[in-house]
Short mmCIF file of C-alpha atoms and ligand atoms in Angstrom, two decimals:
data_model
loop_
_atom_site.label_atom_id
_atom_site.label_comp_id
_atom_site.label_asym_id
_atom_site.label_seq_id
_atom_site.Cartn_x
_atom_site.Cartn_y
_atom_site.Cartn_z
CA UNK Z 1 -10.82 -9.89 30.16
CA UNK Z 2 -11.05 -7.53 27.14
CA UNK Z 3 -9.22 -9.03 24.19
CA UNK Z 4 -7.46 -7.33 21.00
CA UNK Z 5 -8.21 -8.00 17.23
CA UNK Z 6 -5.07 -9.28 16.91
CA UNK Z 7 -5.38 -11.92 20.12
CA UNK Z 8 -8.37 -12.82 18.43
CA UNK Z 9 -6.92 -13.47 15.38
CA UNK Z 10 -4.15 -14.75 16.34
CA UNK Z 11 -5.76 -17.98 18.69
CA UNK Z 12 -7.87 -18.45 15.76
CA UNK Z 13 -5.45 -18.80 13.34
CA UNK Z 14 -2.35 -20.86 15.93
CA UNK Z 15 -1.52 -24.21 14.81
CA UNK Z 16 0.92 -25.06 17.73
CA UNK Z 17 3.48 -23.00 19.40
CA UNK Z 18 7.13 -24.35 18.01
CA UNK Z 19 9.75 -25.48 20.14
CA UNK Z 20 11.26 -21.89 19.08
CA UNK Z 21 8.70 -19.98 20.93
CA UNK Z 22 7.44 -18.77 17.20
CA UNK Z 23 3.87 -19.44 16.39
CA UNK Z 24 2.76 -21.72 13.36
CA UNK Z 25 0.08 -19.72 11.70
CA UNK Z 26 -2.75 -20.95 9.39
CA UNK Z 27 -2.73 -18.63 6.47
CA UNK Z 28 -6.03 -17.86 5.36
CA UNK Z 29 -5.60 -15.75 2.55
CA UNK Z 30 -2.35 -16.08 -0.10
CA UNK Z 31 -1.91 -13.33 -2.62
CA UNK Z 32 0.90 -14.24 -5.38
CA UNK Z 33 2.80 -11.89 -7.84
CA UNK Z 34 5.78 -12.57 -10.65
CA UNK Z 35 8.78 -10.82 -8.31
CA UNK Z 36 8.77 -13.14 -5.22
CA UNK Z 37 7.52 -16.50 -6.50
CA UNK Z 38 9.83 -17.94 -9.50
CA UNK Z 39 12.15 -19.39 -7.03
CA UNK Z 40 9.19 -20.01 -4.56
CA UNK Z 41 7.63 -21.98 -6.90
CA UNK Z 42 11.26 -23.73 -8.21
CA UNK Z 43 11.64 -24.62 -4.63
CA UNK Z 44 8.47 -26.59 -4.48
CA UNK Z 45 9.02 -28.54 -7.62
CA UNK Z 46 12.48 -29.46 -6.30
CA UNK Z 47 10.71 -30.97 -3.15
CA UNK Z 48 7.88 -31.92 -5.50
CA UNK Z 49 5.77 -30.60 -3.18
CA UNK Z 50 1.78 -29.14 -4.49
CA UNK Z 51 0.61 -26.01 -3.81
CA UNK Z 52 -1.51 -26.82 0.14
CA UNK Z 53 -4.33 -24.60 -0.66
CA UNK Z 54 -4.70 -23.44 -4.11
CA UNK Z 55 -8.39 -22.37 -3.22
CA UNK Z 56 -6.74 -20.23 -0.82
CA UNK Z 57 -3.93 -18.52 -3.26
CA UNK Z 58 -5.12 -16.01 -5.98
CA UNK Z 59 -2.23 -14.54 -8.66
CA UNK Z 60 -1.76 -11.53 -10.39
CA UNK Z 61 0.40 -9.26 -12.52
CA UNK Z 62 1.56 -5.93 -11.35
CA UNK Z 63 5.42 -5.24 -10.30
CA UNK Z 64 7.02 -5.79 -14.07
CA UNK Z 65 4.24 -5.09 -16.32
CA UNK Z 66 4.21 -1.94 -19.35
CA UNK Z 67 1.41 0.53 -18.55
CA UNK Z 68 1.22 2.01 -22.03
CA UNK Z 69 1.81 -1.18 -24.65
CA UNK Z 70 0.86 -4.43 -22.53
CA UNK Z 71 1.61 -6.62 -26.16
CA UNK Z 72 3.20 -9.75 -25.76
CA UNK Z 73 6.05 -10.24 -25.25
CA UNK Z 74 7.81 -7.55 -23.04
CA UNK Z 75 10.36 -5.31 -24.44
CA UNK Z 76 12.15 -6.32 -21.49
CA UNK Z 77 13.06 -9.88 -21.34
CA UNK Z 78 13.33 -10.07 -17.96
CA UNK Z 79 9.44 -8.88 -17.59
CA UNK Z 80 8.90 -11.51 -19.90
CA UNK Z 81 10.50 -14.13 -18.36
CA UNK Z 82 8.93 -13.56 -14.86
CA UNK Z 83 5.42 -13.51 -16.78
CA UNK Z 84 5.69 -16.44 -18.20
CA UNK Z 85 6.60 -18.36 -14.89
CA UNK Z 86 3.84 -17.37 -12.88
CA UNK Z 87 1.71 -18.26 -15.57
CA UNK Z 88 2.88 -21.30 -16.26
CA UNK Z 89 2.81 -21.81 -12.07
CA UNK Z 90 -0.32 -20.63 -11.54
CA UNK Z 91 -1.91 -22.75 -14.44
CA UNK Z 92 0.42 -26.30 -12.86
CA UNK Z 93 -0.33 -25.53 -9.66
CA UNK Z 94 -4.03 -24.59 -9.89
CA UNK Z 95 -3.87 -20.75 -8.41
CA UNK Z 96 -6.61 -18.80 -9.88
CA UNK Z 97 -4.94 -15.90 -11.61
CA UNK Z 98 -6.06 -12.60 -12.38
CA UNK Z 99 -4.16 -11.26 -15.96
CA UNK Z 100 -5.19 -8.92 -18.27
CA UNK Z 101 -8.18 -11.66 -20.13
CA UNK Z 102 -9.61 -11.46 -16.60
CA UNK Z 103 -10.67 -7.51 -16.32
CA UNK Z 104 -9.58 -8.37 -12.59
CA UNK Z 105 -5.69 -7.75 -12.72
CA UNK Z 106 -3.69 -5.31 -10.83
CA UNK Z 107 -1.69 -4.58 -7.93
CA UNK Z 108 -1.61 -7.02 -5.75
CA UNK Z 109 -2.92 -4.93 -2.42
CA UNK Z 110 -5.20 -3.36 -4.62
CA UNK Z 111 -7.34 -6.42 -6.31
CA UNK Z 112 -7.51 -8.17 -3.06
CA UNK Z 113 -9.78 -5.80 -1.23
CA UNK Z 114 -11.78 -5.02 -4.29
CA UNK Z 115 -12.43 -8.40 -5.23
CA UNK Z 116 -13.83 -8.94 -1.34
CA UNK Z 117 -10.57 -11.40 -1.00
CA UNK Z 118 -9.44 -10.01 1.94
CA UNK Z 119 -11.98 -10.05 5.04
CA UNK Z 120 -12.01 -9.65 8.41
CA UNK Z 121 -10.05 -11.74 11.43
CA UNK Z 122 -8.08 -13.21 8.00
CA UNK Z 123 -4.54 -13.96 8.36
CA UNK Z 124 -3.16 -12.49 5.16
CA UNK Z 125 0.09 -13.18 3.74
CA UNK Z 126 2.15 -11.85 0.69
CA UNK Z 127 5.63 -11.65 -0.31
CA UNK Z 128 5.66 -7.78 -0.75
CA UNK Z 129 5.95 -5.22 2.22
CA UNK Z 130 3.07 -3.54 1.35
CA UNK Z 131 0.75 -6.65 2.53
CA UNK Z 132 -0.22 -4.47 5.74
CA UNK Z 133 -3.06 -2.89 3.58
CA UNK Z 134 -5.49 -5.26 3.75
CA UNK Z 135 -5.29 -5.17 7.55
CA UNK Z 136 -7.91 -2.08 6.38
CA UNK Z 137 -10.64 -4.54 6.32
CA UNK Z 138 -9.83 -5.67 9.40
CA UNK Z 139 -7.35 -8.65 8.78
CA UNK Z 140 -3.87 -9.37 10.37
CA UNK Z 141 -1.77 -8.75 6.97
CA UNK Z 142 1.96 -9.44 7.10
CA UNK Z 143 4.59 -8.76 4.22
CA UNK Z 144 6.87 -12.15 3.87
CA UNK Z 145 10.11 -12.85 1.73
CA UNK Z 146 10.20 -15.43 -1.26
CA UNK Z 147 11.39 -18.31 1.36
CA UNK Z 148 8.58 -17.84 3.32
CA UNK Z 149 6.15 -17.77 0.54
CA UNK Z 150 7.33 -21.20 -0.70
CA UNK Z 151 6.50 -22.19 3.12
CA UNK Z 152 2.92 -21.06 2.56
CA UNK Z 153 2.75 -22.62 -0.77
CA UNK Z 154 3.45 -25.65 0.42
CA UNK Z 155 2.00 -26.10 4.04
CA UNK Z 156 -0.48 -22.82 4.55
CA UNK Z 157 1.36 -22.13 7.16
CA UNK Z 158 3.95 -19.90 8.44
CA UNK Z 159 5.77 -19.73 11.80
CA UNK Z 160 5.79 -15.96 13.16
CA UNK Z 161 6.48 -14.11 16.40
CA UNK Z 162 3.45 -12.33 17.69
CA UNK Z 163 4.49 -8.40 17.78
CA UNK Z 164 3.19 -6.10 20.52
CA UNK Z 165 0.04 -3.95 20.06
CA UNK Z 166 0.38 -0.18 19.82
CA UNK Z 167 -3.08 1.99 19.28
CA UNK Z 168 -2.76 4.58 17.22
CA UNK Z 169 -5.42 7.08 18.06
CA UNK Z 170 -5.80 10.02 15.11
CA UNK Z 171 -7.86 12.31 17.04
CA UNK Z 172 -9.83 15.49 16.01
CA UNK Z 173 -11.00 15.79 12.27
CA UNK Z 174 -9.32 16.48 9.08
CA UNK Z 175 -9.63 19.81 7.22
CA UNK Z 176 -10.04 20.42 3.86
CA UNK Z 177 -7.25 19.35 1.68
CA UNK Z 178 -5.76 16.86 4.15
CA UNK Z 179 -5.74 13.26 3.11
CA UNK Z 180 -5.32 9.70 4.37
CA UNK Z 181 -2.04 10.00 3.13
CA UNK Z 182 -1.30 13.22 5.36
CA UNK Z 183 -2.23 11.39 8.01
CA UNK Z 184 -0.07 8.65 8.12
CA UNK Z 185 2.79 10.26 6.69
CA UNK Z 186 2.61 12.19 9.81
CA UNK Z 187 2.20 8.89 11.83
CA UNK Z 188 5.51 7.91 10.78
CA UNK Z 189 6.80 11.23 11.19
CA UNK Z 190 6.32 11.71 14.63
CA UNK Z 191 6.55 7.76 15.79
CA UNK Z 192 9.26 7.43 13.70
CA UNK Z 193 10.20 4.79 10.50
CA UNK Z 194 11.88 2.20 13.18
CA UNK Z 195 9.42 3.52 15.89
CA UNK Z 196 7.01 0.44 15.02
CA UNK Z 197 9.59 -2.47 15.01
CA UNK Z 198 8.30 -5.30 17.03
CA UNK Z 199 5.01 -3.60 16.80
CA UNK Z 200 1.37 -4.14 15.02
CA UNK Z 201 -0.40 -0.97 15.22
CA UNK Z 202 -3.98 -0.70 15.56
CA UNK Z 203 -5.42 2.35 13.72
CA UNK Z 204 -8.44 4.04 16.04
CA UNK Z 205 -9.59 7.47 17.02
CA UNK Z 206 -12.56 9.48 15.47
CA UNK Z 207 -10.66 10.14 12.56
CA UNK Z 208 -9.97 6.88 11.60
CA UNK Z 209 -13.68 5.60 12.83
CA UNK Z 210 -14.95 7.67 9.55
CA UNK Z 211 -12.38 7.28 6.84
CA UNK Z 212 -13.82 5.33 4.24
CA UNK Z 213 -12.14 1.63 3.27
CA UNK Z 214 -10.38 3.42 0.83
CA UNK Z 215 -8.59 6.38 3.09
CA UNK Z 216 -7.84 3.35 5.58
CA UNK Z 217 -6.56 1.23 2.83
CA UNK Z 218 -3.51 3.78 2.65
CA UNK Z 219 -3.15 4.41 6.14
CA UNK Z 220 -3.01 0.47 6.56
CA UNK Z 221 -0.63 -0.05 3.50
CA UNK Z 222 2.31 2.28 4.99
CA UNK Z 223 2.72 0.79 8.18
CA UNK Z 224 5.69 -1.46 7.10
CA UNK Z 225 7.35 2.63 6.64
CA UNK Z 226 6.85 3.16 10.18
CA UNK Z 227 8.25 0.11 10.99
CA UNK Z 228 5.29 -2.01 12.12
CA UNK Z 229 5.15 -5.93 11.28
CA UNK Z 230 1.21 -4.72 10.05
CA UNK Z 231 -1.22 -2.10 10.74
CA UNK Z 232 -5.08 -2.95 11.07
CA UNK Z 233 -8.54 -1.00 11.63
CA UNK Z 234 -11.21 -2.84 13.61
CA UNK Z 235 -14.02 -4.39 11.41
CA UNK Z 236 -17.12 -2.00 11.59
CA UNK Z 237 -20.27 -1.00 9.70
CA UNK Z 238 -17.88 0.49 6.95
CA UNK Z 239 -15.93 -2.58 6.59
CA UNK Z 240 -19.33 -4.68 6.01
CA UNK Z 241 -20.72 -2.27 3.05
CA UNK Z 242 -17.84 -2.22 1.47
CA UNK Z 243 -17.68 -6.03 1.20
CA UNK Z 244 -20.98 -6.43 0.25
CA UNK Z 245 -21.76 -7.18 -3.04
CA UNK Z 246 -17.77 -8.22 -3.81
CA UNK Z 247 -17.13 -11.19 -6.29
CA UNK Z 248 -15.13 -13.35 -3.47
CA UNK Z 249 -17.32 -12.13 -0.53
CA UNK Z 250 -19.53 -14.23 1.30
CA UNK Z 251 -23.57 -13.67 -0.03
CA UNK Z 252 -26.94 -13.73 1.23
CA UNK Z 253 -27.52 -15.63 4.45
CA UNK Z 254 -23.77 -16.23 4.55
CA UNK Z 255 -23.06 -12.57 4.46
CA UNK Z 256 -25.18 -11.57 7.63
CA UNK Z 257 -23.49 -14.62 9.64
CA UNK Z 258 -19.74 -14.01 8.54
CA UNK Z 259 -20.72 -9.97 9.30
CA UNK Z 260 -21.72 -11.85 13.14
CA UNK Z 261 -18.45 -13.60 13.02
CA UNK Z 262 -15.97 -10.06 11.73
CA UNK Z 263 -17.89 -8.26 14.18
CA UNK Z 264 -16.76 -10.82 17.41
CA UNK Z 265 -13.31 -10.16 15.87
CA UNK Z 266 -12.73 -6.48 16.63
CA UNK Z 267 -10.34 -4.78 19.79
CA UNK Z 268 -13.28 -4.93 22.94
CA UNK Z 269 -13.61 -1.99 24.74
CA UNK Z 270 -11.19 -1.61 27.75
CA UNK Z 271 -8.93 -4.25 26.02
CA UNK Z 272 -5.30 -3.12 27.22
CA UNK Z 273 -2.33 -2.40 24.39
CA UNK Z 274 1.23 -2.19 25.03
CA UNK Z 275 1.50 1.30 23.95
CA UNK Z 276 -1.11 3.86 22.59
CA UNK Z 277 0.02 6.87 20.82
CA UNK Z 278 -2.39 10.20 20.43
CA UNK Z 279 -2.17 11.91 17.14
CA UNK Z 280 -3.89 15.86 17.01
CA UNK Z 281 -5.33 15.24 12.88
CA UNK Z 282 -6.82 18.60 13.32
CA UNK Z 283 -3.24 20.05 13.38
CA UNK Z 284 -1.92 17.67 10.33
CA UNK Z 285 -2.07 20.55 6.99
CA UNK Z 286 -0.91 18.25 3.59
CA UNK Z 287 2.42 16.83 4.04
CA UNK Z 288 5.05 16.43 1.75
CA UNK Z 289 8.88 14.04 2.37
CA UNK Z 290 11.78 16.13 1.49
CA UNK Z 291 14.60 13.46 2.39
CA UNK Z 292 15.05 9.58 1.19
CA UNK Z 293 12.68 7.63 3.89
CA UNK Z 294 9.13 8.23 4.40
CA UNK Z 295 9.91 9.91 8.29
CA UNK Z 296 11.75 12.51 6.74
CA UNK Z 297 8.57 14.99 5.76
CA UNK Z 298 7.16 18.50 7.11
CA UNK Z 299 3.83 20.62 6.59
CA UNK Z 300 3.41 22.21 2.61
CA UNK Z 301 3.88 25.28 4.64
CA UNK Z 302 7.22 24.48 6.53
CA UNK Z 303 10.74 24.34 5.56
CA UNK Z 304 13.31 21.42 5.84
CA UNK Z 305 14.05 21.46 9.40
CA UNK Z 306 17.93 21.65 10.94
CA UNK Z 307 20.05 18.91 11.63
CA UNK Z 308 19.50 19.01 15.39
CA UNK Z 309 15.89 17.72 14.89
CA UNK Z 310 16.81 15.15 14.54
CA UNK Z 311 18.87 12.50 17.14
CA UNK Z 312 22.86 12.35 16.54
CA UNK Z 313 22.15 8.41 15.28
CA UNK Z 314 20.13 9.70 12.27
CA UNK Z 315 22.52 12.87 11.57
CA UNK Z 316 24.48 10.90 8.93
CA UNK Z 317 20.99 10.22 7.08
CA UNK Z 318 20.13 13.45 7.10
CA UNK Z 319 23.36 14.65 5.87
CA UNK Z 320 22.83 12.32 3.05
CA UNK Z 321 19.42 13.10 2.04
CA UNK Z 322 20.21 17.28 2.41
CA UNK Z 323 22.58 15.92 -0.36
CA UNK Z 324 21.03 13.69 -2.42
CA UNK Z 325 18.06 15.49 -2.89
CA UNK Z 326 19.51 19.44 -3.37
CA UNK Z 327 17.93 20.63 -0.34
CA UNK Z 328 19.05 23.02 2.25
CA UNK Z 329 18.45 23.84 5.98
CA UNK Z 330 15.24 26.50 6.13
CA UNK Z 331 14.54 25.71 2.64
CA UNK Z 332 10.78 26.18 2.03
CA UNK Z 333 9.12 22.71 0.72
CA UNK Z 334 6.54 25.03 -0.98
CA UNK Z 335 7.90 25.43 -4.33
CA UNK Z 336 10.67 22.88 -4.88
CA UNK Z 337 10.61 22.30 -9.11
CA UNK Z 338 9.39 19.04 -10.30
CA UNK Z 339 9.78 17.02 -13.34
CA UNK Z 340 7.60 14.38 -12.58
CA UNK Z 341 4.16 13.46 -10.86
CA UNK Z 342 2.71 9.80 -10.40
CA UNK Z 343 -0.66 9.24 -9.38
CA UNK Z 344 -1.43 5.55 -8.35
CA UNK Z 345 0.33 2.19 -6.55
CA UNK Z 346 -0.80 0.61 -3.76
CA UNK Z 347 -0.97 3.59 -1.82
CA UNK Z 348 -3.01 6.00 -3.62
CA UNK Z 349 -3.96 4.17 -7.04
CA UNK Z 350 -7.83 3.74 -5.98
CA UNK Z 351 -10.87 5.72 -7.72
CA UNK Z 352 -11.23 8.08 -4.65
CA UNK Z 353 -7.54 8.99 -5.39
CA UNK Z 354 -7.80 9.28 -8.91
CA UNK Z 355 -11.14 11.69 -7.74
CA UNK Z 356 -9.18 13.82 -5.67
CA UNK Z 357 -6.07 14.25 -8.54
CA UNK Z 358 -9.06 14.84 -10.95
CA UNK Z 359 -10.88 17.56 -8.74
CA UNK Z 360 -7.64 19.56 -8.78
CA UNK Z 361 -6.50 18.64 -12.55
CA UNK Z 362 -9.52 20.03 -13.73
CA UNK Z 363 -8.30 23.51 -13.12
CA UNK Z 364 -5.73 23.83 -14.64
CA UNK Z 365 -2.95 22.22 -17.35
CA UNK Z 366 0.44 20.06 -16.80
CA UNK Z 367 3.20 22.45 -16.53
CA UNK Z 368 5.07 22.02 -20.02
CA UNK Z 369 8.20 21.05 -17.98
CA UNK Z 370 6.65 18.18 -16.12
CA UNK Z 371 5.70 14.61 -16.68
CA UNK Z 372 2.23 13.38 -15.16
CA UNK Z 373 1.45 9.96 -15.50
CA UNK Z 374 -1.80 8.85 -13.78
CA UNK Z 375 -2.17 4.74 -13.36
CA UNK Z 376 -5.37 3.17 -12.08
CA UNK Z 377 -4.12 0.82 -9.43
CA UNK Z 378 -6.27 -2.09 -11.13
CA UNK Z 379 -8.61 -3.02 -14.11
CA UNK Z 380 -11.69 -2.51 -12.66
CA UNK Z 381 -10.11 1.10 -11.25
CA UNK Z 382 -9.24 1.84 -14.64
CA UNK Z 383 -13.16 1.02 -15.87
CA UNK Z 384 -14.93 3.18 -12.47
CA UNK Z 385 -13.20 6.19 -13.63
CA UNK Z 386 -13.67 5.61 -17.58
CA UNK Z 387 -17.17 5.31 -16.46
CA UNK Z 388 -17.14 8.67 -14.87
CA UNK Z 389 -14.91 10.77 -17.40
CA UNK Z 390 -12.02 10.74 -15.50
CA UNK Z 391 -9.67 9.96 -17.52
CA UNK Z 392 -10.76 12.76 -20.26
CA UNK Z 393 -10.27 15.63 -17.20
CA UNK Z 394 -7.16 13.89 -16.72
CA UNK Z 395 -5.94 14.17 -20.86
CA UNK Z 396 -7.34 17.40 -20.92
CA UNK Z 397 -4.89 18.74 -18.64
CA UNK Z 398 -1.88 17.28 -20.38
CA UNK Z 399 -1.89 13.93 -18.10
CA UNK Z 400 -1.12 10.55 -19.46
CA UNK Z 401 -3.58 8.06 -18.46
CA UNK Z 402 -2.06 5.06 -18.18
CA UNK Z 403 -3.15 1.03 -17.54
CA UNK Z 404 -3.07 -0.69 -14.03
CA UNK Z 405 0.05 -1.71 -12.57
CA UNK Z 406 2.64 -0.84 -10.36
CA UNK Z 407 4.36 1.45 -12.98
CA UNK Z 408 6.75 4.28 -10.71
CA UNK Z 409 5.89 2.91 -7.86
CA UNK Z 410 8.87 1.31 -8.07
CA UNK Z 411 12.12 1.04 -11.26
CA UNK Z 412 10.95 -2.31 -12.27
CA UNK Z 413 9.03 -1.49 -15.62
CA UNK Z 414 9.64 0.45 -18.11
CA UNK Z 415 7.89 3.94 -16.37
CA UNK Z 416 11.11 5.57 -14.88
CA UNK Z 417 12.52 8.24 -13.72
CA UNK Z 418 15.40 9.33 -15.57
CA UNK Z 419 18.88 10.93 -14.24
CA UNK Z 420 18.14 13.64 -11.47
CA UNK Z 421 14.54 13.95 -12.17
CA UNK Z 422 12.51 15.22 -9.20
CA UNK Z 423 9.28 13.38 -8.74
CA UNK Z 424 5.82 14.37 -6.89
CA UNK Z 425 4.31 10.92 -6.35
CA UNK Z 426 1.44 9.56 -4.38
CA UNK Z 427 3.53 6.54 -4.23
CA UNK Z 428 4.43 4.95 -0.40
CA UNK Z 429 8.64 4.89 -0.51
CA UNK Z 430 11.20 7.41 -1.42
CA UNK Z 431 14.33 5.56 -0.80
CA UNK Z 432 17.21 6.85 -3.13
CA UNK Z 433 16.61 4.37 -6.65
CA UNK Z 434 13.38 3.63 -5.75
CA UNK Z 435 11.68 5.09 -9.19
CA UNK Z 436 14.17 3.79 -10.90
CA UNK Z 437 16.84 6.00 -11.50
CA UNK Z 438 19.64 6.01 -8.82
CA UNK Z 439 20.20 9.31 -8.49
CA UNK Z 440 16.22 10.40 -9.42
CA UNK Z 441 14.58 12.34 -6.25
CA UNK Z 442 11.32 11.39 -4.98
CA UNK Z 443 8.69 13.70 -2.98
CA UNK Z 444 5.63 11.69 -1.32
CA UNK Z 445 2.21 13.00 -0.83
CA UNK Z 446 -1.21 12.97 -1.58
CA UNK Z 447 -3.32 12.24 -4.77
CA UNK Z 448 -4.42 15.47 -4.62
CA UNK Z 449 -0.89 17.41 -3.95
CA UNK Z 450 0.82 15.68 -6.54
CA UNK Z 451 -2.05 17.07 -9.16
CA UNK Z 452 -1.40 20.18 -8.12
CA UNK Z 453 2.39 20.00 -8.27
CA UNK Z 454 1.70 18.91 -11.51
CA UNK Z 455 0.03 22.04 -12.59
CA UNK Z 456 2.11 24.38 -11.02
CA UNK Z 457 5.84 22.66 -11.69
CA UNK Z 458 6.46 22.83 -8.26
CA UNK Z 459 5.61 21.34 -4.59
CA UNK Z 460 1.96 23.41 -4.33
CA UNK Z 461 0.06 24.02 -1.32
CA UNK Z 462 -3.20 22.17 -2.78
CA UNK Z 463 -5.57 24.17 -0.45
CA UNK Z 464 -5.25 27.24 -2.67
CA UNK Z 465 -6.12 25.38 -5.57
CA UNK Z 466 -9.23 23.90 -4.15
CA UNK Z 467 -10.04 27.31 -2.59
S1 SF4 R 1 2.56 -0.32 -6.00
FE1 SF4 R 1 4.63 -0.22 -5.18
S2 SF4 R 1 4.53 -0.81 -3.05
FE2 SF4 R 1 2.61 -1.41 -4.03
S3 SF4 R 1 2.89 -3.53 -4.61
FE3 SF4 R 1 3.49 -2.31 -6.36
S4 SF4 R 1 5.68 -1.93 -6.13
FE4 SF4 R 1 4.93 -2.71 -4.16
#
């Protein structure tokens, strides 16, 4: 019988089956930040309890840190304060971590990949919902909360329910000016934000087969928005070059036998799934969200849709986000004014991202009204594109080019948005508050469509721009 990547990994990585039905997983791979492990960690020195695997647990700094002025300390005390625990944890409890001394820091889904941390058939576990990235490589990656990250501190282990399998084929090819991020922004569109609960999808179809690790790295990392427990690709000749050569990846002899042991690991051909959805990625133009969850997005060229797109269960969210976010029914998305645009996070912080903002930056300047901030999801980001002139396209046209970190990703550093302000971000969430400023407006989309919004002050079809 045909088995699944994630049977595969799964056996390898079951412990015992609890009396609960649950499995008890061996975690193979622990990534730490500052947000969910102060009370992790206070939880383990109450049961004085070590750290199981330290040699399995890597650290870094991302969620709460400054991306203009990284002195010490903080301006904010609470940044501070969750800086100082994790290094004080990672330094008693032995995790390697990866600050700002190390030229290795940055977000957390970011670093792991690059550094060759996350491999194939791993089990993969961090307390942030974005873990499902790594599943890229070819790993079963699964977001946990801070009491479950004190359980992997502590034992390696976790206890999980195995989710059902649900291929996502992304058939046809893209055209020019469509994105990873198009792609599965319309993967949650049409299966929906809940559509994945109890689900792990499996990313597959020609499009997917050539996407580079990067492109797959941010279809991976938003499958927690379509609510899947994680999203994978099958490990294939693009998975092995891009590991090759990375600081924590396997070397020389060791190399060719673990590429042996990631290729046993992938989906076999006529293995069976519980579901398999067909996506048409010729038909997918760049997309853009106009409400306050991913789901909630059309076509550059389309207008907000009516009210009885949607099912009578999600009326009342639509209602609110027509609201919240000064839209109307039939509105064009083309055009809607922005204040702001983000490059980087998780999502879209990588150099091809930061390639693609840069291609369309280059011609032309930040509209005076708008704020463009453009943050290299990690260190070693930050020094690729340096090394290519980036950055100086990028100040040239009025952008700010900031350090690594999570920055508006998210309103937990000092990078903000402020009162109403509408933002074009490459970013992965645009739940009302989530940049920071309750009643600030967030529109998701590419790298490339957010440089362009940039330089036009409004939402910008970026295919006439790279005409
Ligand atoms: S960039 Fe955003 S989604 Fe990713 S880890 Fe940071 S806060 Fe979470």
């Amino acid at each position: 019988m045909a088995h699944t990547l994630l049977d595969k990994v799964w056996d390898a990585h079951t412990v015992r089956t609890l009396p609960s039905g649950q499995t008890q997983l061996l975690i193979g791979l622990h990534l730490i930040h500052e947000v969910t492990t102060p009370q992790a960690f206070q939880m383990l020195k109450e049961l004085k309890l070590a750290v199981r695997m330290p040699e399995r647990t890597f650290a870094t700094l991302d969620h709460i840190i400054p991306t203009d002025d990284q002195s010490r300390p903080y301006a904010d005390p609470l940044a501070e304060q969750m800086a100082v625990h994790l290094i004080r944890n990672a330094r008693d409890y032995h995790v390697p971590l990866f600050d700002m001394s190390t030229g290795q820091q940055g977000i957390v889904h970011v670093i792991g990949p690059e550094l060759g941390l996350s491999q194939p058939g791993m089990i993969i576990a961090c307390g942030d919902s974005h873990t499902s990235t790594h599943g890229a490589v070819g790993a079963i990656a699964f977001g946990i909360g801070t009491t479950q990250v004190r359980d992997v501190l502590a034992t390696q282990c976790l206890a999980m329910g195995k989710p059902k399998l649900r291929q996502v084929r992304v058939e046809g090819a893209l055209t020019t000016g469509v994105y990873a991020k198009d792609v599965i922004l319309t993967i949650i569109n049409v299966l929906g934000v809940k559509g994945g609960v109890g689900y792990a999808y499996e990313y597959a179809g020609p499009i997917i087969e050539r996407m580079t690790m990067e492109e797959r790295l941010t279809v991976c990392n938003m499958s927690s928005e379509g609510g899947a427990r994680c999203g994978y690709v099958n490990p294939d000749r693009t998975t092995f070059d891009y590991l090759r050569g990375r600081p924590y990846a396997p070397a020389g002899e060791t190399f060719d036998r673990a590429v042996t042991w990631w290729t046993s690991m992938a989906s076999e051909p006529g293995a069976t799934y519980d579901d398999v959805a067909r996506i048409d990625g010729t038909a997918i133009e760049p997309v853009v969200t106009w409400g306050i969850n991913p789901g909630m997005s059309v076509g550059v060229g389309q207008r907000i849709p009516p009210s009885d797109s949607v099912v009578e269960a999600d009326r009342s969210t639509f209602r609110e986000a027509l609201a919240h976010m000064g839209f109307e029914v039939g509105q064009p998305i083309k055009g809607a004014k922005i204040d702001v645009a983000f490059v980087g996070s998780c999502t879209n912080g990588r150099l091809s991202d930061l390639r693609a903002a840069a291609t369309v930056a280059n011609k032309g300047r930040v509209a005076p009204h708008v704020r463009a901030l453009i943050v290299p999801g990690s260190q070693q980001v930050a020094r690729a594109a340096e090394a290519e002139g980036l950055h100086e396209i990028f100040q040239a046209a009025g952008f700010q080019w900031r350090r690594a970190g999570c920055s508006m990703c998210l309103g937990m550093n000092p990078d903000k948005l402020v009162g109403r302000e509408m933002s074009a971000s490459s970013s992965n969430r645009n739940f009302i508050g989530r940049q920071g400023s309750p009643t600030g407006r967030t529109l998701l989309m590419s790298p490339a469509m957010v440089a362009a919004a940039a330089i036009t002050g409004a939402v910008a079809d970026v295919r006439e721009i790279l005409r």
